[in-house]
Structures are given as C-alpha cells and as structure tokens.
mmCIF file of C-alpha atoms and ligand atoms in Angstrom:
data_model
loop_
_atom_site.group_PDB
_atom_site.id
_atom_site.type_symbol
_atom_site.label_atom_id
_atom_site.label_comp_id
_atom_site.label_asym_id
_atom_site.label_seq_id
_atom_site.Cartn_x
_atom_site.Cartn_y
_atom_site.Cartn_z
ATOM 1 C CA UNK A 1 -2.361 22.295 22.840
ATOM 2 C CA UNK A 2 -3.787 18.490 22.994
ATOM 3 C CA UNK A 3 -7.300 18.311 23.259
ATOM 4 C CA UNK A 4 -9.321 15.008 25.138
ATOM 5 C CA UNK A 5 -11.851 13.437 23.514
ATOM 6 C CA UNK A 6 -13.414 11.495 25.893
ATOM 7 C CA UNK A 7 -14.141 7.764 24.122
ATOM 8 C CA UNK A 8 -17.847 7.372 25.904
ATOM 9 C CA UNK A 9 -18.079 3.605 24.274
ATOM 10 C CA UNK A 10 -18.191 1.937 27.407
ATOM 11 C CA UNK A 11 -20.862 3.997 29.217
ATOM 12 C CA UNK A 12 -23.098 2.592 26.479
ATOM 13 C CA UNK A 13 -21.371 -1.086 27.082
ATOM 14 C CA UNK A 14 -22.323 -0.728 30.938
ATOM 15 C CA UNK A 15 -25.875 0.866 29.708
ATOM 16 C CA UNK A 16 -26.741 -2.264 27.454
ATOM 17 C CA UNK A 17 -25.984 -4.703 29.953
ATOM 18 C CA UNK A 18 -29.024 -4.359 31.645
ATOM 19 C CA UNK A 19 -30.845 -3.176 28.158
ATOM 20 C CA UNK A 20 -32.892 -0.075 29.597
ATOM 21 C CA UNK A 21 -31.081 3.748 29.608
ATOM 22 C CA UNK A 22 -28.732 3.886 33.175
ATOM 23 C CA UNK A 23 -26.245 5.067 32.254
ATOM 24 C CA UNK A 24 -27.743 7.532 29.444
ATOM 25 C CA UNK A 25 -25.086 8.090 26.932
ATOM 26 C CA UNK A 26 -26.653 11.169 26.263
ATOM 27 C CA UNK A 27 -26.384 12.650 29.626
ATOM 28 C CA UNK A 28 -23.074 11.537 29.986
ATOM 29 C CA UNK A 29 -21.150 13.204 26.726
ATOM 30 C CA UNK A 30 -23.252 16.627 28.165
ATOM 31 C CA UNK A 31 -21.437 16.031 31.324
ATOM 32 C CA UNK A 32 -18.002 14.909 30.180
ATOM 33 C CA UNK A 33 -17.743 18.569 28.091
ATOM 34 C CA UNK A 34 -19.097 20.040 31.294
ATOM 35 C CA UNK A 35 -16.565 18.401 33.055
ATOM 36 C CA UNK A 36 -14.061 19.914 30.430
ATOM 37 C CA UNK A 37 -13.871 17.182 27.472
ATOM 38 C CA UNK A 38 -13.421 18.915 24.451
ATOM 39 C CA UNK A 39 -14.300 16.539 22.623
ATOM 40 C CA UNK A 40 -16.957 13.557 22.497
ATOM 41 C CA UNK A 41 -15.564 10.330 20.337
ATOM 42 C CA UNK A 42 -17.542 7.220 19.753
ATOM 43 C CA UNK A 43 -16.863 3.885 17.699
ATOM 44 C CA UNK A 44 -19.898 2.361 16.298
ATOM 45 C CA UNK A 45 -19.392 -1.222 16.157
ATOM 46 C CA UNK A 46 -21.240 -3.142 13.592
ATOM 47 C CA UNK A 47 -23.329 -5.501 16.316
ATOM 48 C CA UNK A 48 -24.053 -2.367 18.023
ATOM 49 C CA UNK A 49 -22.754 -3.942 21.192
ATOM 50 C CA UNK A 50 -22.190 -0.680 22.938
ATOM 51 C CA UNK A 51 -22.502 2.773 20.827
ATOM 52 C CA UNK A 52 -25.423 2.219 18.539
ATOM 53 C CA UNK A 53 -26.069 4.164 15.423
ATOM 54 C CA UNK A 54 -28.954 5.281 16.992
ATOM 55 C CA UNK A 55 -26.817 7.225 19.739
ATOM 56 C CA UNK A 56 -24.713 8.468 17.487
ATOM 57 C CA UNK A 57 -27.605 10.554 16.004
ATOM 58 C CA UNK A 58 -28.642 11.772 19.284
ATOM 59 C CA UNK A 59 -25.202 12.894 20.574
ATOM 60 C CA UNK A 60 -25.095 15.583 17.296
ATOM 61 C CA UNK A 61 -27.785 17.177 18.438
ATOM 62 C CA UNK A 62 -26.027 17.735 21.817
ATOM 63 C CA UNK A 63 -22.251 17.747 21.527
ATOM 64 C CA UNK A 64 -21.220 21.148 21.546
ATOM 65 C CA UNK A 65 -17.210 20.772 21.593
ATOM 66 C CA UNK A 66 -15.676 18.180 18.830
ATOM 67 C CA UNK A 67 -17.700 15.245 17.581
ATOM 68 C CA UNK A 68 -15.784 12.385 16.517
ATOM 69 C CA UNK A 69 -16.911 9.467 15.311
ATOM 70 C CA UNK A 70 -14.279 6.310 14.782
ATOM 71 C CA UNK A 71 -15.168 3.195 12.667
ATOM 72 C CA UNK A 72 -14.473 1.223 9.962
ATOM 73 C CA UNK A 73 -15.884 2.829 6.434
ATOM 74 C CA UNK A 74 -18.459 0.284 5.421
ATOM 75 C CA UNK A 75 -21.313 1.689 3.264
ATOM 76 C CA UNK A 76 -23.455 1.516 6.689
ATOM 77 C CA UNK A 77 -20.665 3.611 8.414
ATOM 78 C CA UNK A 78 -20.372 6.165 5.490
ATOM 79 C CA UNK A 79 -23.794 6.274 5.621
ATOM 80 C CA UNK A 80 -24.003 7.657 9.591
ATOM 81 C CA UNK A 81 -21.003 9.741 8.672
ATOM 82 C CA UNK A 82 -22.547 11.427 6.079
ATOM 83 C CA UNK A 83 -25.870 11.828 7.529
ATOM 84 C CA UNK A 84 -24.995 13.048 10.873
ATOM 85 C CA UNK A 85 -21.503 15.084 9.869
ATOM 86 C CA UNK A 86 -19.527 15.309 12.852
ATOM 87 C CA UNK A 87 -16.477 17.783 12.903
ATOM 88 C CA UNK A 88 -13.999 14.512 12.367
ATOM 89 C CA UNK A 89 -14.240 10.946 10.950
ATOM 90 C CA UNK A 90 -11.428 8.607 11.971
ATOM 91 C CA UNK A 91 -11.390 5.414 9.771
ATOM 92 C CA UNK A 92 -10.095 2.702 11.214
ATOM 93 C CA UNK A 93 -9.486 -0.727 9.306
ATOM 94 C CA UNK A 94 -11.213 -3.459 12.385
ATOM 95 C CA UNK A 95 -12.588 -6.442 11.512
ATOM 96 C CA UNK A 96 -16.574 -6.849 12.491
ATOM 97 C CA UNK A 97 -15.513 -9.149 15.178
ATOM 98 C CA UNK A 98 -12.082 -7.966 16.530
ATOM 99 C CA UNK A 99 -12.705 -7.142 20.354
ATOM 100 C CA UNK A 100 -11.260 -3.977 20.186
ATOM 101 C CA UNK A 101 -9.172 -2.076 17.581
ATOM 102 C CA UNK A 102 -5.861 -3.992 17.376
ATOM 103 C CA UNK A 103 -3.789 -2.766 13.831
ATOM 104 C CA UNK A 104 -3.897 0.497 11.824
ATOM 105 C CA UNK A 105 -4.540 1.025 8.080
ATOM 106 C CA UNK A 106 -1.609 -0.552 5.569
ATOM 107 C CA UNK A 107 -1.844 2.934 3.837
ATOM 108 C CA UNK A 108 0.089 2.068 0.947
ATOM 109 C CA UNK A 109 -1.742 -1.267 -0.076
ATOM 110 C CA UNK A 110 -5.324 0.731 0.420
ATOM 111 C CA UNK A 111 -4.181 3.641 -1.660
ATOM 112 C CA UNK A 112 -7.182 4.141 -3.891
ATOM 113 C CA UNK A 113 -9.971 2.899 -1.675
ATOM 114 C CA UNK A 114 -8.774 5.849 1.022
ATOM 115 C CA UNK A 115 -8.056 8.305 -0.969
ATOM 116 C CA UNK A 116 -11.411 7.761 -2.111
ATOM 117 C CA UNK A 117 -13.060 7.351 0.957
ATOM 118 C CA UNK A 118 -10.948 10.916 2.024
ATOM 119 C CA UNK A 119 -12.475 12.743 -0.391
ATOM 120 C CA UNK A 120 -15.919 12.419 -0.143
ATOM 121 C CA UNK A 121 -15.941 13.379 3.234
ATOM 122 C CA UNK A 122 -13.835 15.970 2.845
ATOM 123 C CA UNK A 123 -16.276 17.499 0.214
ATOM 124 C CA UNK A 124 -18.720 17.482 3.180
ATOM 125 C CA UNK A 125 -16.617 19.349 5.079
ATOM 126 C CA UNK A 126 -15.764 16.259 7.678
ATOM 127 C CA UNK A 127 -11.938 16.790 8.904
ATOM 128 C CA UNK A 128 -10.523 13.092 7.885
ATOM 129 C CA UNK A 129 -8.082 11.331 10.303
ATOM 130 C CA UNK A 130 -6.883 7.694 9.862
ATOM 131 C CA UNK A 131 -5.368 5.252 12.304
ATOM 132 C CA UNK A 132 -2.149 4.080 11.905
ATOM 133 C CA UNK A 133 0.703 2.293 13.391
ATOM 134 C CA UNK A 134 3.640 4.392 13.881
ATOM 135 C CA UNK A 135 5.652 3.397 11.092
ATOM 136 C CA UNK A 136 7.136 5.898 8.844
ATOM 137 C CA UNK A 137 6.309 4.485 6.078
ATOM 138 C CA UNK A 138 2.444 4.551 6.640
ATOM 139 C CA UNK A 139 2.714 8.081 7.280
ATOM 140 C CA UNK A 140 4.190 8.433 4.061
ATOM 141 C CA UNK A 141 1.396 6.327 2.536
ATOM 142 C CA UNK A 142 -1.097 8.336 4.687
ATOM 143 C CA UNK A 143 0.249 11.827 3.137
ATOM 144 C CA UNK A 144 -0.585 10.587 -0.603
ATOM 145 C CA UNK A 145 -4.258 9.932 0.560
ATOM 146 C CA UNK A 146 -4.950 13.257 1.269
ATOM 147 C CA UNK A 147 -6.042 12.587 5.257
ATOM 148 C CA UNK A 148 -5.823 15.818 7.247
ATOM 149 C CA UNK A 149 -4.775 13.879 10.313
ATOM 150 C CA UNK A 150 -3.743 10.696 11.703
ATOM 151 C CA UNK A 151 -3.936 8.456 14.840
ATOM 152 C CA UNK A 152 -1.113 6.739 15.996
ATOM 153 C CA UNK A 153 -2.473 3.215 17.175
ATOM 154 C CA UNK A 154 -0.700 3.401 21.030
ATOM 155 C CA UNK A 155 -1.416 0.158 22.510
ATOM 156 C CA UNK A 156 1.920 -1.440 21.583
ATOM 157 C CA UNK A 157 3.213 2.063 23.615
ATOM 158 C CA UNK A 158 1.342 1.580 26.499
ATOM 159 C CA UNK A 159 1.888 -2.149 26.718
ATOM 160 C CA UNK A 160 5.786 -1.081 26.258
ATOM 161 C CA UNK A 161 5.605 1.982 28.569
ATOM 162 C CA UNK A 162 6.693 0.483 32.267
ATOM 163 C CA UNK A 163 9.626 -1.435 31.229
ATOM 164 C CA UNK A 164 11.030 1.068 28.698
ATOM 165 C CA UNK A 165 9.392 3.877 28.051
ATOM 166 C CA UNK A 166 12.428 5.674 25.772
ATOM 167 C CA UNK A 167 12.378 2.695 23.941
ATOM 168 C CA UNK A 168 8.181 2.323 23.369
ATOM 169 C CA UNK A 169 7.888 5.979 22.399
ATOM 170 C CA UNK A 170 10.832 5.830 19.811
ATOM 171 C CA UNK A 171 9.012 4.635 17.033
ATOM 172 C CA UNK A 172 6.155 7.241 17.604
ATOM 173 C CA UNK A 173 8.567 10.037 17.975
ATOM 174 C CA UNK A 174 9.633 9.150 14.058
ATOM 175 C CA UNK A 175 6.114 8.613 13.270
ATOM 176 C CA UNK A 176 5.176 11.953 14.711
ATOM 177 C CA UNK A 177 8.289 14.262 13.364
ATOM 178 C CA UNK A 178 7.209 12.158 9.906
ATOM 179 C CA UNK A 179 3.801 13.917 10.146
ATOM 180 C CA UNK A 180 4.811 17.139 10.964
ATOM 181 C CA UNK A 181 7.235 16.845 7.878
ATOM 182 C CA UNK A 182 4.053 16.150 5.725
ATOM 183 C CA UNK A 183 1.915 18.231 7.056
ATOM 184 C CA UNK A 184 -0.454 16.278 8.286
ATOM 185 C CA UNK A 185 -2.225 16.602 11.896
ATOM 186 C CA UNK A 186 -1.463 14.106 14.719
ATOM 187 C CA UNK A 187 -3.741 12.212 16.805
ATOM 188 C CA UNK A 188 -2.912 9.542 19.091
ATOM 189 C CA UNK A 189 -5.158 6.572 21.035
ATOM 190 C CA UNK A 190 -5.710 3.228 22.823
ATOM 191 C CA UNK A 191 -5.022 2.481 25.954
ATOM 192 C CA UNK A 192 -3.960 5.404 26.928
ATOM 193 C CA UNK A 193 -4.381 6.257 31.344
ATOM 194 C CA UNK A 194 -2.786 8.089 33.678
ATOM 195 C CA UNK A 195 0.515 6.933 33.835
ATOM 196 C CA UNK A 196 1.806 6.992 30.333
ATOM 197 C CA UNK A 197 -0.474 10.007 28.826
ATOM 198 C CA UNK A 198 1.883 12.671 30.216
ATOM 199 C CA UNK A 199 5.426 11.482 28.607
ATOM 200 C CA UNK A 200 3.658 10.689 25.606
ATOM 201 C CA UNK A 201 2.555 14.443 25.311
ATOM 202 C CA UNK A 202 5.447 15.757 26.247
ATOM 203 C CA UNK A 203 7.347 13.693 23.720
ATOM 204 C CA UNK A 204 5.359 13.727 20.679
ATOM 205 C CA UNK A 205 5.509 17.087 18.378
ATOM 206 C CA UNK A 206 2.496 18.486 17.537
ATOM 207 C CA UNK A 207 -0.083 16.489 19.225
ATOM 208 C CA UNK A 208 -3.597 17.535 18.882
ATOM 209 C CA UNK A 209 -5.280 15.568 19.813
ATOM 210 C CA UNK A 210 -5.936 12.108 22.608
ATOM 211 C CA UNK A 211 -9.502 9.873 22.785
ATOM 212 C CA UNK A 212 -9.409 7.883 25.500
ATOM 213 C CA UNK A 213 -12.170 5.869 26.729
ATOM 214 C CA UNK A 214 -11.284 2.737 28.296
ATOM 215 C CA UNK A 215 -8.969 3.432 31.291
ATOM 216 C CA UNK A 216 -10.970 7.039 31.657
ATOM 217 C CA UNK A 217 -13.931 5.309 32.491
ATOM 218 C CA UNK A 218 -12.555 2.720 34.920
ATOM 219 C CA UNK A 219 -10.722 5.750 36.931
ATOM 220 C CA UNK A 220 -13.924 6.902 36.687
ATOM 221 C CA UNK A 221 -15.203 4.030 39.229
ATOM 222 C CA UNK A 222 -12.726 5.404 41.693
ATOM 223 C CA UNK A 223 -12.330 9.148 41.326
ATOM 224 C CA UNK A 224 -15.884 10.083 39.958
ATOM 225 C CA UNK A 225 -15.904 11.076 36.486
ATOM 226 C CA UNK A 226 -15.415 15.184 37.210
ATOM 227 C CA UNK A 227 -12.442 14.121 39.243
ATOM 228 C CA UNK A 228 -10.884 11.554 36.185
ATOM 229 C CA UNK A 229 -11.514 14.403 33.302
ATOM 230 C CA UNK A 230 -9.731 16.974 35.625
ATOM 231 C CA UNK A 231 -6.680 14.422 35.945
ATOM 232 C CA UNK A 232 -6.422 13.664 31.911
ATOM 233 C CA UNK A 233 -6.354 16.966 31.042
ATOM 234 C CA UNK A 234 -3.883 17.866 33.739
ATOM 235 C CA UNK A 235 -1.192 15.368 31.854
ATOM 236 C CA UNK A 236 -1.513 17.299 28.986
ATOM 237 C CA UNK A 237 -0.590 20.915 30.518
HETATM 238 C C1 DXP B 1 -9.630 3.211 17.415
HETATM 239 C C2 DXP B 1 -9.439 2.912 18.817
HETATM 240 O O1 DXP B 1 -8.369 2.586 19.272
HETATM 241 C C3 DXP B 1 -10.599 3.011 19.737
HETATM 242 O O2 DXP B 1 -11.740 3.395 19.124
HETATM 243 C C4 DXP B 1 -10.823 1.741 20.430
HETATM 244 O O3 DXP B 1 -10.800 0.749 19.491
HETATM 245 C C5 DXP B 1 -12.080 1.761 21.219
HETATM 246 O O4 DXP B 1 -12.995 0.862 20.718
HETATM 247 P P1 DXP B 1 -13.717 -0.131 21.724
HETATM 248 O O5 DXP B 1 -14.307 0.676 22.797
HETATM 249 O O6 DXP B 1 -14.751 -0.836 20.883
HETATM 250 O O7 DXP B 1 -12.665 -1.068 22.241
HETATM 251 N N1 LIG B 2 -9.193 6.226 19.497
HETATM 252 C C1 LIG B 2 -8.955 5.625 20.734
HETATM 253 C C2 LIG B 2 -10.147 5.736 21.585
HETATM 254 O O1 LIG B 2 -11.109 6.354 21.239
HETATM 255 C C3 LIG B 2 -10.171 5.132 22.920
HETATM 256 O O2 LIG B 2 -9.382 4.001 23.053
HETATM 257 P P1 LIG B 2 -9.323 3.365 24.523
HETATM 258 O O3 LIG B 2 -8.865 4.449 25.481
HETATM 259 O O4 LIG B 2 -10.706 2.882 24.865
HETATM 260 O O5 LIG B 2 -8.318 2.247 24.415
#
C-alpha cells in the first residue's frame, strides 16, 4: 500500500501573502487527514517563506496520521526535528535559496556527515528517509548510511512522463528494485499530479509512500480539496 502525504507548503505560501491566518495551516492538515491524507509533510525553508518553524510546532500537536517533516539538516533544522519528533525526517540537500528542491543527496561523497546525521535521529526514534536521484549508485551509497528509507527525486519523471513515459520511469524502476535489494524503504516526490501518479505506482516495487503538495493544491482550486485527496488516493488503488 502507498500512503499520501499531503505537502501543505503552499497553503502557508497563499496564507503569508496577505500576512494574517486565511488559510490556517492548522485547519487545513486537520482537514486533509479528514479528507483521507495519511500523512501531513511540510518543508521548512530557512526564510520561512511559507511553512514556518513556528507551524511546524503547532501541526504536532494536531497531526494524528504521519508527520513528516522535509528539510535540509542545518543545526536550526536538527534542532525542530529533535524538538518536535515527528514519525519521519526526510533530509534533503537544497541550497537556502534554491526555489524549490531541484537535486538529491550525492550519498557517497556525504558518507560520514549522513550517517551521522542518521543516527542521531534514529536514537530518537525518528524513521530517517533521504532524497535521492534515482541512480543506483546513490542507493548503494544510501544503504551504507544506515537511512531506513529513501525518496526518489521525480521531477526529471514527471517532466519526462508525456513524451515517454517507459523511458522516464526506467531509471526509477532500477532505483527502486535497488532498494528493495537493500532493504531499504521507498518513497517517491516532486511534481507529482494526476496524470503520472498512477503508472508510477503501478511501476515502482514497494512504494510506500508519495508527498505531494504542489499540483494537489492547484487541483485543489478546481475540484475542492475533499474532491483532489479522493482523486490522489484513487491512483494509488
Ligand atoms: C523535497 C521535495 O521535493 C519537496 O519538499 C519540494 O521541494 C517542496 O518544497 P517547496 O514547496 O518549497 O517547493
Ligand atoms: N517530497 C515532495 C513533496 O513533499 C511535494 O513536492 P511537490 O508535489 O510540491 O512538487
């Protein structure tokens, strides 16, 4: 079974713009699980310029299906982690003013400082997942870390999905039956929507689990955001 974590980043993008609490970010991860999210992720950006740490303290108190929090591990990030412990930390390697996540972890050249990283949050109890581009070889470097589980970076899949869709999962497919030979769990995210989330499940072994955020929320404009969470999850039936 692949679960949805609903990415709620942009609710608190369209919230700031105006700088009061419409939409409350709050109110909105209670009614994406009621809606049938089962899971809640966020990705604390060091300007804060839409989740802000503060959020990220009020949505443990409320999140009652997974918590996952996504983010580079700076000392301020480990910090939240640690403090506010949700059921999964997914490290991701962006740079303060990247736009949006655009590479995965080089696994092998940040050996020590991950496996370092892993550890201690492991020792809290805090499943570890780490995002990476779906090259076999990262998966390899990703098994001697000790991560639990990690994301497949799927933008370069979704940008490659409408003109050949064989040929944009392929590398995944490798990543993915790498994973499964390591033991490791498999997550998968970025810009993923309604037209390519289905084949991807379908294709992908052992999938456990998609955050999407982006395209969810625009459907959300147009189908209402009950309707949109009912469509994800029906791809991944
Ligand atoms: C790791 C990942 O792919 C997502 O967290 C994505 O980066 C969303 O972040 P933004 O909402 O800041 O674009
Ligand atoms: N980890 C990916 C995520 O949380 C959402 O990415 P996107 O759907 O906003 O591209």
């Amino acid at each position: 079974m692949t679960k949805l974590s609903v990415n709620i980043n942009k609710i608190a993008t369209l919230r700031n713009a105006r700088g009061g609490d419409r939409p409350n970010v709050v109110q909105a991860a209670k009614d994406c699980e009621r809606f049938g999210a089962e899971g809640i992720t966020v990705h604390p950006r060091p300007d804060e310029r839409h989740i802000r740490y503060q959020d990220v303290y009020d949505l443990k108190e409320i999140v009652t299906t997974e918590f996952n929090i996504e983010g580079n591990p700076t000392p301020e990030f480990l910090k939240l982690v640690k403090e506010v412990r949700p059921e999964q930390a997914t490290l991701v390697p962006d740079a303060p003013d990247a736009i949006t996540s655009n590479a995965g972890w080089d696994t092998i050249r940040h050996k020590d400082f991950l496996t370092d990283v892993i550890a201690e949050l492991k020792e809290l109890g805090i499943r570890t997942s780490i995002f990476v581009d779906p090259d076999e070889r990262m998966i390899e470097g990703a098994a001697l870390v000790g991560t639990d589980r990690v994301e497949l970076y799927t933008e370069a899949y979704a940008s490659g999905y409408h003109q050949n869709r064989e040929q944009a999962i392929a590398p995944y497919l490798a990543a993915a039956k790498k994973a499964q030979k390591y033991g490791i769990g498999l997550n998968a995210g970025h810009d993923l929507d309604l037209d390519n989330l289905k084949y991807l499940h379908d294709t992908l072994p052992g999938l456990l689990e998609v955050s999407i955020g982006h395209a969810l929320i625009c459907d959300a404009l147009y189908f209402g955001l009950e309707n949109t969470i009912q469509l994800y999850l029906r791809q991944l039936k």
